[in-house]
């Protein structure tokens, strides 16, 4: 294509000379040789201006020959008799060549400037497209598309090397070229940074080889791509470091909290068992029962603690995938109360869940955990004998609202949000038992289900509220037809 | 029933083995213990126990595999005893042929109750199926399709009866959602746990004294359902 385009330019230059020759021929009687010679400068100037140096010089030579042939006596020969004519012809040729050269150079440098501008724009586009990308694969995709568009390549492969294994993923643009364009690539370019080779660009362009300029531009593209990939690597490393730091902090506060929490029930168990075993005291039946109950309750407490810690680590690592099923909230709440058994006997419990409340798509065990934690938290802070209520209702077309309220003390407004943070306590740690994980686990679970959890003070009440979506993949539960 | 049922316990924790041996022997069971899967399989084949208590985490193989290998030749009741509490583990074990599943730590009363149910169920399975099954005030006649509560007949729809009959025929055993749905609605609807919730709700309303706190039609959280019958 490019060769054909160049040929056309030369063709146009010759054509311009012939057109002028034709017109000058028509008026040759009215015009002197000098004027015709001046006229002949026109196609030369036009060719040089429009099509560059080469066509300009070609036009100058053609003009020189046709002027000589058609207008300088003896006519229709290329020979010249008068010295004066010879001189004006030579001067014409020199003029024409110099003018076309000057114009052509200006033209060429304009073209070059335009090309540079184009490159700069391309590069700008590329770097804009690459900014903000946070995925190696996306970067490779953008890079491949930009290269393909800029260099009109038949096929671009970008191979990303993963740091671990050396060989990495490969991406081809356009996709169909994977089978259409085969064979050895015309060019292979590494994507190199200070950290080493991050990948390769393979380019197939079968019709014309890359010019030096294009090669330079492609190198810059490759560098840009490499830098973008490196940036991602650095960001990821930084994130990892931050996560590690955070989890380190978590672990140490967990350890201090847990060791205290685990020892308390262990102390009770140990004391009770050693009392029962020692032959020093004769225990009556009631005392024996008390000690045994204490052991059993503390064992359950320990088990719950371990469960909480496990849940927390699952939430931390994002491994909390709710196994959604259509479940009845009423059933879950009743099951939880049954399981919690004696630990809730200190309070009065009221459950107000309408029987026509639709089934909700939740993980049964995780929701059990939420209710267990909210209820045991309520029982812990509300005075014994007071009422704990569980309510549920439809909040909107999309959400169900659940409330767990107790008659415990109000929590200062500034703590209302923070109580769902890990290890946050309103009261000093040594005054209340618990790992400080319960509410943050509730938050983790509710949010994993696509809901929201918060707490409110109301006159005489402290209320936990959370929402749960009613739809699962945009659907309500499908109910069977009676057979 | 054999006056001294023989129980094989397969678990790799010596503390648990010691505790279970002591407790079960005190309850008049004959107890054999194994701490590895292969050893357990051999003992099961040579001693033909009446019931197997199986841990899922064994040093040489997964408990689920042991369960599968046992089911190749025997219908001996298997109760899984494991620290794994995920729904998936439970459902897998039950689908591979286990009869029941208990999470560690467990209450010994709970374990003994499950053992009694399992032994009774296997004794029934050996004889002909009992045509009438009773659970508290509820009585289910599988042959004549009649359900009564305190002697009064309760009208059930076709699906409700099918569901109840399946639970009754497997009384005491944990049935997974999948198993019940496949049996009652067919394999195409095996994912629609919501059907079960609705129908179990209806059954409880008709049969239980307080449908909110069922005594016989029990939910196994995240796993399935179980009909508790008279011991």
mmCIF file with all atom_site columns, N, CA, C and O in Angstrom, chain A residues 305-337:
data_model
loop_
_atom_site.group_PDB
_atom_site.id
_atom_site.type_symbol
_atom_site.label_atom_id
_atom_site.label_alt_id
_atom_site.label_comp_id
_atom_site.label_asym_id
_atom_site.label_entity_id
_atom_site.label_seq_id
_atom_site.pdbx_PDB_ins_code
_atom_site.Cartn_x
_atom_site.Cartn_y
_atom_site.Cartn_z
_atom_site.occupancy
_atom_site.B_iso_or_equiv
_atom_site.pdbx_formal_charge
_atom_site.auth_seq_id
_atom_site.auth_comp_id
_atom_site.auth_asym_id
_atom_site.auth_atom_id
_atom_site.pdbx_PDB_model_num
ATOM 1   N N  . UNK A 1 305 ? -16.064 -20.116 72.224 1.00 0.00 ? 305 UNK A N  1
ATOM 2   C CA . UNK A 1 305 ? -14.919 -19.235 72.010 1.00 0.00 ? 305 UNK A CA 1
ATOM 3   C C  . UNK A 1 305 ? -14.099 -19.682 70.818 1.00 0.00 ? 305 UNK A C  1
ATOM 4   O O  . UNK A 1 305 ? -13.737 -18.901 69.936 1.00 0.00 ? 305 UNK A O  1
ATOM 5   N N  . UNK A 1 306 ? -13.810 -20.987 70.801 1.00 0.00 ? 306 UNK A N  1
ATOM 6   C CA . UNK A 1 306 ? -12.998 -21.515 69.706 1.00 0.00 ? 306 UNK A CA 1
ATOM 7   C C  . UNK A 1 306 ? -13.725 -21.298 68.383 1.00 0.00 ? 306 UNK A C  1
ATOM 8   O O  . UNK A 1 306 ? -13.128 -20.889 67.377 1.00 0.00 ? 306 UNK A O  1
ATOM 9   N N  . UNK A 1 307 ? -15.041 -21.519 68.402 1.00 0.00 ? 307 UNK A N  1
ATOM 10  C CA . UNK A 1 307 ? -15.828 -21.298 67.189 1.00 0.00 ? 307 UNK A CA 1
ATOM 11  C C  . UNK A 1 307 ? -15.733 -19.858 66.717 1.00 0.00 ? 307 UNK A C  1
ATOM 12  O O  . UNK A 1 307 ? -15.538 -19.586 65.533 1.00 0.00 ? 307 UNK A O  1
ATOM 13  N N  . UNK A 1 308 ? -15.830 -18.915 67.676 1.00 0.00 ? 308 UNK A N  1
ATOM 14  C CA . UNK A 1 308 ? -15.731 -17.501 67.332 1.00 0.00 ? 308 UNK A CA 1
ATOM 15  C C  . UNK A 1 308 ? -14.389 -17.169 66.706 1.00 0.00 ? 308 UNK A C  1
ATOM 16  O O  . UNK A 1 308 ? -14.302 -16.425 65.738 1.00 0.00 ? 308 UNK A O  1
ATOM 17  N N  . UNK A 1 309 ? -13.330 -17.733 67.284 1.00 0.00 ? 309 UNK A N  1
ATOM 18  C CA . UNK A 1 309 ? -11.989 -17.431 66.768 1.00 0.00 ? 309 UNK A CA 1
ATOM 19  C C  . UNK A 1 309 ? -11.853 -17.965 65.342 1.00 0.00 ? 309 UNK A C  1
ATOM 20  O O  . UNK A 1 309 ? -11.338 -17.289 64.446 1.00 0.00 ? 309 UNK A O  1
ATOM 21  N N  . UNK A 1 310 ? -12.371 -19.174 65.123 1.00 0.00 ? 310 UNK A N  1
ATOM 22  C CA . UNK A 1 310 ? -12.328 -19.756 63.777 1.00 0.00 ? 310 UNK A CA 1
ATOM 23  C C  . UNK A 1 310 ? -13.103 -18.888 62.794 1.00 0.00 ? 310 UNK A C  1
ATOM 24  O O  . UNK A 1 310 ? -12.614 -18.591 61.700 1.00 0.00 ? 310 UNK A O  1
ATOM 25  N N  . UNK A 1 311 ? -14.309 -18.477 63.205 1.00 0.00 ? 311 UNK A N  1
ATOM 26  C CA . UNK A 1 311 ? -15.125 -17.636 62.323 1.00 0.00 ? 311 UNK A CA 1
ATOM 27  C C  . UNK A 1 311 ? -14.390 -16.356 61.967 1.00 0.00 ? 311 UNK A C  1
ATOM 28  O O  . UNK A 1 311 ? -14.382 -15.926 60.830 1.00 0.00 ? 311 UNK A O  1
ATOM 29  N N  . UNK A 1 312 ? -13.756 -15.766 63.011 1.00 0.00 ? 312 UNK A N  1
ATOM 30  C CA . UNK A 1 312 ? -13.052 -14.507 62.781 1.00 0.00 ? 312 UNK A CA 1
ATOM 31  C C  . UNK A 1 312 ? -11.959 -14.708 61.753 1.00 0.00 ? 312 UNK A C  1
ATOM 32  O O  . UNK A 1 312 ? -11.796 -13.892 60.842 1.00 0.00 ? 312 UNK A O  1
ATOM 33  N N  . UNK A 1 313 ? -11.216 -15.806 61.864 1.00 0.00 ? 313 UNK A N  1
ATOM 34  C CA . UNK A 1 313 ? -10.117 -15.997 60.917 1.00 0.00 ? 313 UNK A CA 1
ATOM 35  C C  . UNK A 1 313 ? -10.680 -16.236 59.524 1.00 0.00 ? 313 UNK A C  1
ATOM 36  O O  . UNK A 1 313 ? -10.099 -15.829 58.532 1.00 0.00 ? 313 UNK A O  1
ATOM 37  N N  . UNK A 1 314 ? -11.866 -16.873 59.450 1.00 0.00 ? 314 UNK A N  1
ATOM 38  C CA . UNK A 1 314 ? -12.481 -17.055 58.129 1.00 0.00 ? 314 UNK A CA 1
ATOM 39  C C  . UNK A 1 314 ? -12.901 -15.717 57.541 1.00 0.00 ? 314 UNK A C  1
ATOM 40  O O  . UNK A 1 314 ? -12.706 -15.451 56.361 1.00 0.00 ? 314 UNK A O  1
ATOM 41  N N  . UNK A 1 315 ? -13.457 -14.843 58.392 1.00 0.00 ? 315 UNK A N  1
ATOM 42  C CA . UNK A 1 315 ? -13.865 -13.529 57.897 1.00 0.00 ? 315 UNK A CA 1
ATOM 43  C C  . UNK A 1 315 ? -12.640 -12.749 57.447 1.00 0.00 ? 315 UNK A C  1
ATOM 44  O O  . UNK A 1 315 ? -12.626 -12.126 56.399 1.00 0.00 ? 315 UNK A O  1
ATOM 45  N N  . UNK A 1 316 ? -11.559 -12.846 58.249 1.00 0.00 ? 316 UNK A N  1
ATOM 46  C CA . UNK A 1 316 ? -10.338 -12.116 57.922 1.00 0.00 ? 316 UNK A CA 1
ATOM 47  C C  . UNK A 1 316 ? -9.771  -12.538 56.575 1.00 0.00 ? 316 UNK A C  1
ATOM 48  O O  . UNK A 1 316 ? -9.294  -11.730 55.806 1.00 0.00 ? 316 UNK A O  1
ATOM 49  N N  . UNK A 1 317 ? -9.793  -13.828 56.298 1.00 0.00 ? 317 UNK A N  1
ATOM 50  C CA . UNK A 1 317 ? -9.184  -14.292 55.052 1.00 0.00 ? 317 UNK A CA 1
ATOM 51  C C  . UNK A 1 317 ? -10.185 -14.273 53.914 1.00 0.00 ? 317 UNK A C  1
ATOM 52  O O  . UNK A 1 317 ? -9.883  -14.696 52.815 1.00 0.00 ? 317 UNK A O  1
ATOM 53  N N  . UNK A 1 318 ? -11.396 -13.771 54.184 1.00 0.00 ? 318 UNK A N  1
ATOM 54  C CA . UNK A 1 318 ? -12.402 -13.691 53.119 1.00 0.00 ? 318 UNK A CA 1
ATOM 55  C C  . UNK A 1 318 ? -12.929 -15.043 52.717 1.00 0.00 ? 318 UNK A C  1
ATOM 56  O O  . UNK A 1 318 ? -13.464 -15.215 51.630 1.00 0.00 ? 318 UNK A O  1
ATOM 57  N N  . UNK A 1 319 ? -12.746 -16.055 53.597 1.00 0.00 ? 319 UNK A N  1
ATOM 58  C CA . UNK A 1 319 ? -13.157 -17.409 53.232 1.00 0.00 ? 319 UNK A CA 1
ATOM 59  C C  . UNK A 1 319 ? -14.573 -17.712 53.702 1.00 0.00 ? 319 UNK A C  1
ATOM 60  O O  . UNK A 1 319 ? -14.979 -18.854 53.793 1.00 0.00 ? 319 UNK A O  1
ATOM 61  N N  . UNK A 1 320 ? -15.315 -16.646 54.024 1.00 0.00 ? 320 UNK A N  1
ATOM 62  C CA . UNK A 1 320 ? -16.647 -16.854 54.584 1.00 0.00 ? 320 UNK A CA 1
ATOM 63  C C  . UNK A 1 320 ? -17.672 -16.882 53.457 1.00 0.00 ? 320 UNK A C  1
ATOM 64  O O  . UNK A 1 320 ? -18.357 -15.918 53.223 1.00 0.00 ? 320 UNK A O  1
ATOM 65  N N  . UNK A 1 321 ? -17.720 -17.967 52.721 1.00 0.00 ? 321 UNK A N  1
ATOM 66  C CA . UNK A 1 321 ? -18.687 -18.006 51.624 1.00 0.00 ? 321 UNK A CA 1
ATOM 67  C C  . UNK A 1 321 ? -20.003 -18.536 52.134 1.00 0.00 ? 321 UNK A C  1
ATOM 68  O O  . UNK A 1 321 ? -20.119 -19.718 52.430 1.00 0.00 ? 321 UNK A O  1
ATOM 69  N N  . UNK A 1 322 ? -21.020 -17.664 52.232 1.00 0.00 ? 322 UNK A N  1
ATOM 70  C CA . UNK A 1 322 ? -22.287 -18.166 52.747 1.00 0.00 ? 322 UNK A CA 1
ATOM 71  C C  . UNK A 1 322 ? -22.858 -19.238 51.813 1.00 0.00 ? 322 UNK A C  1
ATOM 72  O O  . UNK A 1 322 ? -22.872 -19.057 50.606 1.00 0.00 ? 322 UNK A O  1
ATOM 73  N N  . UNK A 1 323 ? -23.248 -20.379 52.406 1.00 0.00 ? 323 UNK A N  1
ATOM 74  C CA . UNK A 1 323 ? -23.911 -21.426 51.636 1.00 0.00 ? 323 UNK A CA 1
ATOM 75  C C  . UNK A 1 323 ? -25.392 -21.101 51.655 1.00 0.00 ? 323 UNK A C  1
ATOM 76  O O  . UNK A 1 323 ? -26.120 -21.571 52.516 1.00 0.00 ? 323 UNK A O  1
ATOM 77  N N  . UNK A 1 324 ? -25.824 -20.263 50.710 1.00 0.00 ? 324 UNK A N  1
ATOM 78  C CA . UNK A 1 324 ? -27.205 -19.788 50.768 1.00 0.00 ? 324 UNK A CA 1
ATOM 79  C C  . UNK A 1 324 ? -28.204 -20.897 50.471 1.00 0.00 ? 324 UNK A C  1
ATOM 80  O O  . UNK A 1 324 ? -28.021 -21.703 49.571 1.00 0.00 ? 324 UNK A O  1
ATOM 81  N N  . UNK A 1 325 ? -29.248 -20.919 51.293 1.00 0.00 ? 325 UNK A N  1
ATOM 82  C CA . UNK A 1 325 ? -30.402 -21.789 51.059 1.00 0.00 ? 325 UNK A CA 1
ATOM 83  C C  . UNK A 1 325 ? -31.613 -20.980 51.501 1.00 0.00 ? 325 UNK A C  1
ATOM 84  O O  . UNK A 1 325 ? -31.487 -20.055 52.294 1.00 0.00 ? 325 UNK A O  1
ATOM 85  N N  . UNK A 1 326 ? -32.778 -21.355 51.015 1.00 0.00 ? 326 UNK A N  1
ATOM 86  C CA . UNK A 1 326 ? -33.983 -20.666 51.500 1.00 0.00 ? 326 UNK A CA 1
ATOM 87  C C  . UNK A 1 326 ? -34.270 -21.161 52.905 1.00 0.00 ? 326 UNK A C  1
ATOM 88  O O  . UNK A 1 326 ? -34.513 -22.342 53.112 1.00 0.00 ? 326 UNK A O  1
ATOM 89  N N  . UNK A 1 327 ? -34.206 -20.255 53.863 1.00 0.00 ? 327 UNK A N  1
ATOM 90  C CA . UNK A 1 327 ? -34.376 -20.631 55.259 1.00 0.00 ? 327 UNK A CA 1
ATOM 91  C C  . UNK A 1 327 ? -35.436 -19.785 55.927 1.00 0.00 ? 327 UNK A C  1
ATOM 92  O O  . UNK A 1 327 ? -35.695 -18.653 55.522 1.00 0.00 ? 327 UNK A O  1
ATOM 93  N N  . UNK A 1 328 ? -36.015 -20.344 56.983 1.00 0.00 ? 328 UNK A N  1
ATOM 94  C CA . UNK A 1 328 ? -36.995 -19.608 57.760 1.00 0.00 ? 328 UNK A CA 1
ATOM 95  C C  . UNK A 1 328 ? -36.294 -18.997 58.967 1.00 0.00 ? 328 UNK A C  1
ATOM 96  O O  . UNK A 1 328 ? -35.652 -19.701 59.748 1.00 0.00 ? 328 UNK A O  1
ATOM 97  N N  . UNK A 1 329 ? -36.391 -17.664 59.089 1.00 0.00 ? 329 UNK A N  1
ATOM 98  C CA . UNK A 1 329 ? -35.722 -16.994 60.207 1.00 0.00 ? 329 UNK A CA 1
ATOM 99  C C  . UNK A 1 329 ? -36.278 -17.487 61.535 1.00 0.00 ? 329 UNK A C  1
ATOM 100 O O  . UNK A 1 329 ? -35.534 -17.684 62.494 1.00 0.00 ? 329 UNK A O  1
ATOM 101 N N  . UNK A 1 330 ? -37.613 -17.712 61.576 1.00 0.00 ? 330 UNK A N  1
ATOM 102 C CA . UNK A 1 330 ? -38.222 -18.167 62.826 1.00 0.00 ? 330 UNK A CA 1
ATOM 103 C C  . UNK A 1 330 ? -37.588 -19.481 63.266 1.00 0.00 ? 330 UNK A C  1
ATOM 104 O O  . UNK A 1 330 ? -37.232 -19.660 64.435 1.00 0.00 ? 330 UNK A O  1
ATOM 105 N N  . UNK A 1 331 ? -37.408 -20.378 62.301 1.00 0.00 ? 331 UNK A N  1
ATOM 106 C CA . UNK A 1 331 ? -36.838 -21.682 62.635 1.00 0.00 ? 331 UNK A CA 1
ATOM 107 C C  . UNK A 1 331 ? -35.423 -21.513 63.182 1.00 0.00 ? 331 UNK A C  1
ATOM 108 O O  . UNK A 1 331 ? -35.043 -22.136 64.177 1.00 0.00 ? 331 UNK A O  1
ATOM 109 N N  . UNK A 1 332 ? -34.655 -20.639 62.546 1.00 0.00 ? 332 UNK A N  1
ATOM 110 C CA . UNK A 1 332 ? -33.276 -20.427 62.995 1.00 0.00 ? 332 UNK A CA 1
ATOM 111 C C  . UNK A 1 332 ? -33.265 -19.889 64.418 1.00 0.00 ? 332 UNK A C  1
ATOM 112 O O  . UNK A 1 332 ? -32.532 -20.379 65.280 1.00 0.00 ? 332 UNK A O  1
ATOM 113 N N  . UNK A 1 333 ? -34.119 -18.883 64.689 1.00 0.00 ? 333 UNK A N  1
ATOM 114 C CA . UNK A 1 333 ? -34.111 -18.271 66.023 1.00 0.00 ? 333 UNK A CA 1
ATOM 115 C C  . UNK A 1 333 ? -34.510 -19.297 67.085 1.00 0.00 ? 333 UNK A C  1
ATOM 116 O O  . UNK A 1 333 ? -33.871 -19.406 68.138 1.00 0.00 ? 333 UNK A O  1
ATOM 117 N N  . UNK A 1 334 ? -35.546 -20.093 66.795 1.00 0.00 ? 334 UNK A N  1
ATOM 118 C CA . UNK A 1 334 ? -35.966 -21.099 67.780 1.00 0.00 ? 334 UNK A CA 1
ATOM 119 C C  . UNK A 1 334 ? -34.871 -22.120 68.018 1.00 0.00 ? 334 UNK A C  1
ATOM 120 O O  . UNK A 1 334 ? -34.615 -22.524 69.157 1.00 0.00 ? 334 UNK A O  1
ATOM 121 N N  . UNK A 1 335 ? -34.206 -22.524 66.950 1.00 0.00 ? 335 UNK A N  1
ATOM 122 C CA . UNK A 1 335 ? -33.123 -23.493 67.074 1.00 0.00 ? 335 UNK A CA 1
ATOM 123 C C  . UNK A 1 335 ? -31.992 -22.933 67.936 1.00 0.00 ? 335 UNK A C  1
ATOM 124 O O  . UNK A 1 335 ? -31.443 -23.619 68.799 1.00 0.00 ? 335 UNK A O  1
ATOM 125 N N  . UNK A 1 336 ? -31.685 -21.639 67.694 1.00 0.00 ? 336 UNK A N  1
ATOM 126 C CA . UNK A 1 336 ? -30.619 -21.003 68.469 1.00 0.00 ? 336 UNK A CA 1
ATOM 127 C C  . UNK A 1 336 ? -30.974 -20.996 69.953 1.00 0.00 ? 336 UNK A C  1
ATOM 128 O O  . UNK A 1 336 ? -30.158 -21.347 70.808 1.00 0.00 ? 336 UNK A O  1
ATOM 129 N N  . UNK A 1 337 ? -32.228 -20.627 70.258 1.00 0.00 ? 337 UNK A N  1
ATOM 130 C CA . UNK A 1 337 ? -32.627 -20.565 71.667 1.00 0.00 ? 337 UNK A CA 1
ATOM 131 C C  . UNK A 1 337 ? -32.554 -21.942 72.307 1.00 0.00 ? 337 UNK A C  1
ATOM 132 O O  . UNK A 1 337 ? -32.137 -22.094 73.447 1.00 0.00 ? 337 UNK A O  1
#
